PDB file of C-alpha atoms in Angstrom:
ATOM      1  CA  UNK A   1     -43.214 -14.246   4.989  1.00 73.00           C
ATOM      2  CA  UNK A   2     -43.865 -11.071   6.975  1.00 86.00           C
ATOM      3  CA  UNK A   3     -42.021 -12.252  10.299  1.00 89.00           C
ATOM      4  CA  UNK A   4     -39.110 -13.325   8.444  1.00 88.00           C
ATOM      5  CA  UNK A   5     -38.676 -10.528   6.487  1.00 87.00           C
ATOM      6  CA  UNK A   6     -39.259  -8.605  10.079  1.00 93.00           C
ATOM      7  CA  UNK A   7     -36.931 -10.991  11.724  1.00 93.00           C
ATOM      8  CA  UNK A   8     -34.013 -10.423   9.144  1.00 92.00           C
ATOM      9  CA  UNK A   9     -34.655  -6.779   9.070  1.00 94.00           C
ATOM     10  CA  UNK A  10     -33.931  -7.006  12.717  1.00 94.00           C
ATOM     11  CA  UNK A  11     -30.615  -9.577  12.451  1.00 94.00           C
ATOM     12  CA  UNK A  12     -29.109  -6.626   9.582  1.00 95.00           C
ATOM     13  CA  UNK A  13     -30.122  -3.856  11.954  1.00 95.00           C
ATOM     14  CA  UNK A  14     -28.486  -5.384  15.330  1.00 96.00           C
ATOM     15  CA  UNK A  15     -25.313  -6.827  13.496  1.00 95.00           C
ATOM     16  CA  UNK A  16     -24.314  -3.073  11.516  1.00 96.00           C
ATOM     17  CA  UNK A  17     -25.058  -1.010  14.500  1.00 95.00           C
ATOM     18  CA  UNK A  18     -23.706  -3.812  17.365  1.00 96.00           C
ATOM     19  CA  UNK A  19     -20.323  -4.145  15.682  1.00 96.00           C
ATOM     20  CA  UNK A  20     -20.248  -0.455  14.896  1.00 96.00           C
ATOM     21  CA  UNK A  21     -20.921   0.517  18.073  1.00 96.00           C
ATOM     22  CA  UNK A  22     -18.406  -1.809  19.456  1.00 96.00           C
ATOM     23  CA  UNK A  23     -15.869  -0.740  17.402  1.00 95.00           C
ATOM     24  CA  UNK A  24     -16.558   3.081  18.326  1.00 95.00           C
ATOM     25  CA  UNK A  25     -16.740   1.754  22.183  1.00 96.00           C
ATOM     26  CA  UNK A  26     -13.306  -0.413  21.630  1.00 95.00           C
ATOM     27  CA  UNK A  27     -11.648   2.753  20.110  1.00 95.00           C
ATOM     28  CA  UNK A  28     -13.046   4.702  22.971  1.00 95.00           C
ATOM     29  CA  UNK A  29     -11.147   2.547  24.797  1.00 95.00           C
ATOM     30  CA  UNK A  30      -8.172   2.522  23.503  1.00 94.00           C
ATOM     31  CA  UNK A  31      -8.548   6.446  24.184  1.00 94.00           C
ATOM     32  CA  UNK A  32      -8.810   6.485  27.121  1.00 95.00           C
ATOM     33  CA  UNK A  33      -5.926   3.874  27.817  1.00 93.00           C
ATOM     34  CA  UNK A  34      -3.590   5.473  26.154  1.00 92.00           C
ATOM     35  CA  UNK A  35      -4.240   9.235  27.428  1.00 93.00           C
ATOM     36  CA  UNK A  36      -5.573   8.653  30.562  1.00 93.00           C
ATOM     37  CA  UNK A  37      -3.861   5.745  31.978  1.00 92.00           C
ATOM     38  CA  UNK A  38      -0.742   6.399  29.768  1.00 91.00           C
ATOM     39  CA  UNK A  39      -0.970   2.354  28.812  1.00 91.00           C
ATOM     40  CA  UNK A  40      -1.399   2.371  24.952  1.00 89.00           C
ATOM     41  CA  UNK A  41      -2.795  -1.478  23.420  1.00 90.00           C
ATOM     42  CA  UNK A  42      -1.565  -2.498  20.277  1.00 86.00           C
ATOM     43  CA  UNK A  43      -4.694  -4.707  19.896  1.00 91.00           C
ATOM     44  CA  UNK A  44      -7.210  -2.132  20.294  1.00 93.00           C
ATOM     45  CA  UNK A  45      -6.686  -0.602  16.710  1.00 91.00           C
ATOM     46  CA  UNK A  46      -6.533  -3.648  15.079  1.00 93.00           C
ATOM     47  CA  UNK A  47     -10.062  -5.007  16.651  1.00 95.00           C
ATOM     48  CA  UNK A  48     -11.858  -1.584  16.616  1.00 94.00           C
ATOM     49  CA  UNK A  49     -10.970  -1.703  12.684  1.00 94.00           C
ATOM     50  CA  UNK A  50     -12.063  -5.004  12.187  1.00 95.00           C
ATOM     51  CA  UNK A  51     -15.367  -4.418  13.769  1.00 96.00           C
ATOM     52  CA  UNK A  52     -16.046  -0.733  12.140  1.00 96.00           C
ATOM     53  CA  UNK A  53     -15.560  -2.841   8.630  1.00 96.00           C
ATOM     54  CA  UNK A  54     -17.676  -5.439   9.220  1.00 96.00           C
ATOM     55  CA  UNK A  55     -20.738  -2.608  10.673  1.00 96.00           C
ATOM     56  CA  UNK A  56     -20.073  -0.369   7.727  1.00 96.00           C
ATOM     57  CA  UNK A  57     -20.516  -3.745   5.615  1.00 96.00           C
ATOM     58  CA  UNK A  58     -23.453  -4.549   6.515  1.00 96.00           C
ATOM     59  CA  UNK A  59     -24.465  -1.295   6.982  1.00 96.00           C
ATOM     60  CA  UNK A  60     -24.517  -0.602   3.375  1.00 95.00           C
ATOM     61  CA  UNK A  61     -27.305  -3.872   2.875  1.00 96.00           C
ATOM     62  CA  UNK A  62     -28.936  -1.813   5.635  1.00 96.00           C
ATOM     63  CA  UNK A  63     -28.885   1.494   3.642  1.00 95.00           C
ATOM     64  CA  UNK A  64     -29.745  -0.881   0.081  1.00 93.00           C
ATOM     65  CA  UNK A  65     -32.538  -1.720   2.295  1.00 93.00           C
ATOM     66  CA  UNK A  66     -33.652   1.511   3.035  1.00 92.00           C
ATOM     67  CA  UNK A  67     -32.491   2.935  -0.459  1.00 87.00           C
ATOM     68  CA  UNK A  68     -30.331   5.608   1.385  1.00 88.00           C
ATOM     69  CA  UNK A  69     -27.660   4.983  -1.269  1.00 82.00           C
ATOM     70  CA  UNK A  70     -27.025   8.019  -3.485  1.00 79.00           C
ATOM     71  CA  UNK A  71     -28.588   7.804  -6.393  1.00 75.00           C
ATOM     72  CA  UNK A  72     -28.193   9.738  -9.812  1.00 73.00           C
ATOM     73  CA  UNK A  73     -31.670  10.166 -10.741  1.00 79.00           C
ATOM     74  CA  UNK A  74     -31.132  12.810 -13.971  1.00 82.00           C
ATOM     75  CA  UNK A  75     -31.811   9.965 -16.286  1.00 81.00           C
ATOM     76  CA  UNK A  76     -34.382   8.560 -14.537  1.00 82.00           C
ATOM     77  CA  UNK A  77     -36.375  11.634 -14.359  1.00 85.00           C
ATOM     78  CA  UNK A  78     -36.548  11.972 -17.764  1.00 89.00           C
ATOM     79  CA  UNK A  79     -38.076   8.568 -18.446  1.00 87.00           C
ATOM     80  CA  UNK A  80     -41.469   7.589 -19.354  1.00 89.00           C
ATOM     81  CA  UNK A  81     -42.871   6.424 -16.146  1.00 85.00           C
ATOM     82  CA  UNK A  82     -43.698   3.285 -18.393  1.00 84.00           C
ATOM     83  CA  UNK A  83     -39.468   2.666 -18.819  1.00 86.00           C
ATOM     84  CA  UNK A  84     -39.202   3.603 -15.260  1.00 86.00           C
ATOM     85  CA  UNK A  85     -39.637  -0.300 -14.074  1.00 85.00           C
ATOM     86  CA  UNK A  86     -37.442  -1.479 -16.605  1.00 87.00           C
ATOM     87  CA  UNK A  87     -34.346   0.877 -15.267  1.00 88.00           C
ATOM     88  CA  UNK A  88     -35.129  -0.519 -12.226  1.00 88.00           C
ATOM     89  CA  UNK A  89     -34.904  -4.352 -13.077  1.00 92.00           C
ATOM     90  CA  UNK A  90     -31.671  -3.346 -15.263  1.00 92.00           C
ATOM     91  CA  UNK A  91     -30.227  -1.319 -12.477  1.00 91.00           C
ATOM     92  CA  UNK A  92     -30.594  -3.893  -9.777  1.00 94.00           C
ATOM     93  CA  UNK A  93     -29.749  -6.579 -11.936  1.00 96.00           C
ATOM     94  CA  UNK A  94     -25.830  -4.889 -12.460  1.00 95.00           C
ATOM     95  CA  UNK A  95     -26.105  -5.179  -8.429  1.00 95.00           C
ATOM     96  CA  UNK A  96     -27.138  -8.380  -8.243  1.00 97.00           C
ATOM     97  CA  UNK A  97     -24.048  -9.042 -10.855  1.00 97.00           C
ATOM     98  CA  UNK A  98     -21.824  -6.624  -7.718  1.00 96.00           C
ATOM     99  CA  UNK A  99     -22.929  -8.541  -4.970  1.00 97.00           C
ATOM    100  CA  UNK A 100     -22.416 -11.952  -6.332  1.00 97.00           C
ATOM    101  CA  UNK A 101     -19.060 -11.598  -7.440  1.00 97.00           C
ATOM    102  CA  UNK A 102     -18.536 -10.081  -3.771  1.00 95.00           C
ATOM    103  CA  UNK A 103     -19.812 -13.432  -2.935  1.00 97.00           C
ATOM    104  CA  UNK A 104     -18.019 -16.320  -5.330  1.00 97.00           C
ATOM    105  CA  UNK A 105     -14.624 -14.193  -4.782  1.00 97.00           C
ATOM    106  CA  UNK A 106     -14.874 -13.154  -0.897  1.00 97.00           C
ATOM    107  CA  UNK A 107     -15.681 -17.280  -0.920  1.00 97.00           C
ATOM    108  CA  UNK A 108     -12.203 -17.298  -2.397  1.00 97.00           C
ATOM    109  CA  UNK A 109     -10.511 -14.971  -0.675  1.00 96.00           C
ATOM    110  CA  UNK A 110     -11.847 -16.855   2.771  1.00 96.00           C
ATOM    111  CA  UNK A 111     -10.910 -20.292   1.205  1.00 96.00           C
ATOM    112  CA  UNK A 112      -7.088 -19.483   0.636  1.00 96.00           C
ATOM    113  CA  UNK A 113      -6.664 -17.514   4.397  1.00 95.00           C
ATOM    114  CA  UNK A 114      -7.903 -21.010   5.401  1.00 95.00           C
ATOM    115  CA  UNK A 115      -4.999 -22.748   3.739  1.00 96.00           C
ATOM    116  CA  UNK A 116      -2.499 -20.756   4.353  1.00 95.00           C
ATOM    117  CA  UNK A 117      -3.621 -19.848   7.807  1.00 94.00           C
ATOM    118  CA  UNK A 118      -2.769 -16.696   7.977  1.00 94.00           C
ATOM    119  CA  UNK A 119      -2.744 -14.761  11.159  1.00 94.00           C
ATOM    120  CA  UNK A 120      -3.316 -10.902  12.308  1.00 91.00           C
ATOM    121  CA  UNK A 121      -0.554  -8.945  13.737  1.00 89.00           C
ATOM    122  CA  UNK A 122      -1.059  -8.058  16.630  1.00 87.00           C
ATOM    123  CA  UNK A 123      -3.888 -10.282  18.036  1.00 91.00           C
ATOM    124  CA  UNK A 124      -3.305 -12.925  16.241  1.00 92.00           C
ATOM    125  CA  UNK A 125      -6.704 -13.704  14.799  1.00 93.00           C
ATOM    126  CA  UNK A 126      -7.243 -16.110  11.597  1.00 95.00           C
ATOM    127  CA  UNK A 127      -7.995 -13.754   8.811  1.00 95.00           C
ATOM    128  CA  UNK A 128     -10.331 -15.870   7.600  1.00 96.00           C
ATOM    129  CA  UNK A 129     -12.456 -14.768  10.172  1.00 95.00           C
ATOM    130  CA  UNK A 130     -11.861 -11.818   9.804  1.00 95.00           C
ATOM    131  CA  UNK A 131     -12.253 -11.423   5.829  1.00 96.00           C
ATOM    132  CA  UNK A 132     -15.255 -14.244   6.340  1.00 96.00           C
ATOM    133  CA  UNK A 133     -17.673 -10.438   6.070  1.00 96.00           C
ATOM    134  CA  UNK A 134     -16.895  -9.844   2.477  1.00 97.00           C
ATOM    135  CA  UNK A 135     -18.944 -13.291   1.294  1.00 97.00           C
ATOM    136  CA  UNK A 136     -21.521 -12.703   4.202  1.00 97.00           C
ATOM    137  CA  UNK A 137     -22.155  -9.002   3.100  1.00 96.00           C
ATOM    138  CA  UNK A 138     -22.064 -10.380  -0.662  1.00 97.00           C
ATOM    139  CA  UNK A 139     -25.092 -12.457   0.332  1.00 97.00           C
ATOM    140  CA  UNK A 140     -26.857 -10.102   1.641  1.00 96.00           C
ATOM    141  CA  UNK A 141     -26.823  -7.667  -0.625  1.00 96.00           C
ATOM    142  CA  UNK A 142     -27.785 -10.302  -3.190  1.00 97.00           C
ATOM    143  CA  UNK A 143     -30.614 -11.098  -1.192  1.00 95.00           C
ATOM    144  CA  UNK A 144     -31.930  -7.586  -1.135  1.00 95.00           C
ATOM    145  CA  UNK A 145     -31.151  -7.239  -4.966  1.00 96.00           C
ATOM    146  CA  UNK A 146     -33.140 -10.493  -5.264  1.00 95.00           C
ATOM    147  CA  UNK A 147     -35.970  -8.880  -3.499  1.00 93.00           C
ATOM    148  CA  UNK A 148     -35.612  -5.463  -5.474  1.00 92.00           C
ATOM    149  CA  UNK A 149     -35.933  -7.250  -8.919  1.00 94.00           C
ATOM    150  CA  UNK A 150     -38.818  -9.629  -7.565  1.00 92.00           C
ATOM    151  CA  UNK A 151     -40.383  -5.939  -7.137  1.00 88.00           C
ATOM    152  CA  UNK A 152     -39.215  -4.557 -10.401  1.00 87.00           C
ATOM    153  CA  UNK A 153     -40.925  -7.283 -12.160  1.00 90.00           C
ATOM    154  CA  UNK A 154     -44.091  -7.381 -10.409  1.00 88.00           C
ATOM    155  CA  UNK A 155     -44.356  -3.651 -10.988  1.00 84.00           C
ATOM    156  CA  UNK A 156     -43.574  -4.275 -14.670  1.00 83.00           C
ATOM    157  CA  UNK A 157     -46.377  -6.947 -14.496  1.00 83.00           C
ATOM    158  CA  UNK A 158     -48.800  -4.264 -12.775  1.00 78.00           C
ATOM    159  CA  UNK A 159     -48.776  -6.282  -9.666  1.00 72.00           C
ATOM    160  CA  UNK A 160     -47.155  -4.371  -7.155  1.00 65.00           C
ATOM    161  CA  UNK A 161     -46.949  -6.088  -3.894  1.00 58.00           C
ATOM    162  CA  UNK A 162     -48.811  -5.150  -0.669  1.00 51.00           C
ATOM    163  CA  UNK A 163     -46.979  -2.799   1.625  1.00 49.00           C
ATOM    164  CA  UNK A 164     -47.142  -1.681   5.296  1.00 49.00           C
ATOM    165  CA  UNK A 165     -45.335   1.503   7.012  1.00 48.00           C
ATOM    166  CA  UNK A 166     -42.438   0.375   9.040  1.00 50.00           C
ATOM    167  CA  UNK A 167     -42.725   2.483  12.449  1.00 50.00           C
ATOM    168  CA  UNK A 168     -39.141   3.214  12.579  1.00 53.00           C
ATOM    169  CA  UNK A 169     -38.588   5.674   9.660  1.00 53.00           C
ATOM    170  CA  UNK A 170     -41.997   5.546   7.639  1.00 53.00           C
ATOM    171  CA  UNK A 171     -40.836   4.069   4.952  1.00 54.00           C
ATOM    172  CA  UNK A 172     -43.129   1.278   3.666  1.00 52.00           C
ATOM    173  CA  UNK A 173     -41.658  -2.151   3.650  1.00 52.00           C
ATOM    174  CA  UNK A 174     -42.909  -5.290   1.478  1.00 49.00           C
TER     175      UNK A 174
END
């Protein structure tokens, strides 16, 4: 379980930072085309965008990960640490809720770009493809709000699962 969790750690971490760096390096590009070579491409905005949206997409399962989302914590402080757990499976659950509606109507929103076969402006890309991140990042997220109620509840049940220090950022990782 340890090597796939590992291994999709991995697949999030490549996929947010490869298409955001690509989109930064595309934009570079189109820079440097259009101030430096005086040769402006219509299709470099258009594909630098679609490739900053689908990193910062997945980025954000990255930082639900990590739990570098901001968090209001003034009612959570004040809890019994006994409650504490219970916030938790509530709070996560209402994401869970989020990221599977993301999923059922980023499904939909693929589904009718597929039937009416819509195109991009300027490069001419089927925007199915290109809106085919909002049910991947819904999944995704679900996945990690699976795994943060599976924890919720086994903290709840006073068996807190085993944990090891990732060497990256030192946060521990289940």
């Amino acid at each position: 379980m340890r090597r796939i969790n590992r291994f999709y750690r991995a697949v999030e971490n490549v996929l947010a930072g490869g298409f955001l760096i690509g989109g930064l390096a595309v934009l570079f590009w189109g820079v440097v085309m259009r101030y430096v070579m005086d040769n402006p491409q219509a299709w470099i905005d258009e594909i630098s965008r679609y490739l900053v949206i689908w990193g910062t997409l997945i980025g954000a399962v990255v930082a639900l990960r990590d739990e570098r989302h901001i968090q209001v914590e003034i009612l959570y402080s004040v809890l019994p640490e006994k409650l504490k757990p219970v916030m938790d499976l509530v709070a996560n659950a209402l994401g869970l809720v989020f990221s599977s509606l993301f999923l059922v109507y980023g499904i939909q929103m693929v589904e009718n770009r597929l039937q009416t076969q819509q195109l991009s402006i300027d490069v001419g890309i089927p925007l199915w493809l290109v809106y085919l991140i909002i049910p991947i990042s819904g999944l995704m997220m679900s996945v990690r709000f699976l795994e943060r109620i599976v924890g919720a509840i086994r903290k709840m049940a006073g068996k807190a699962p085993q944990r090891e220090k990732d060497s990256n950022h030192g946060k521990e990782v289940v």
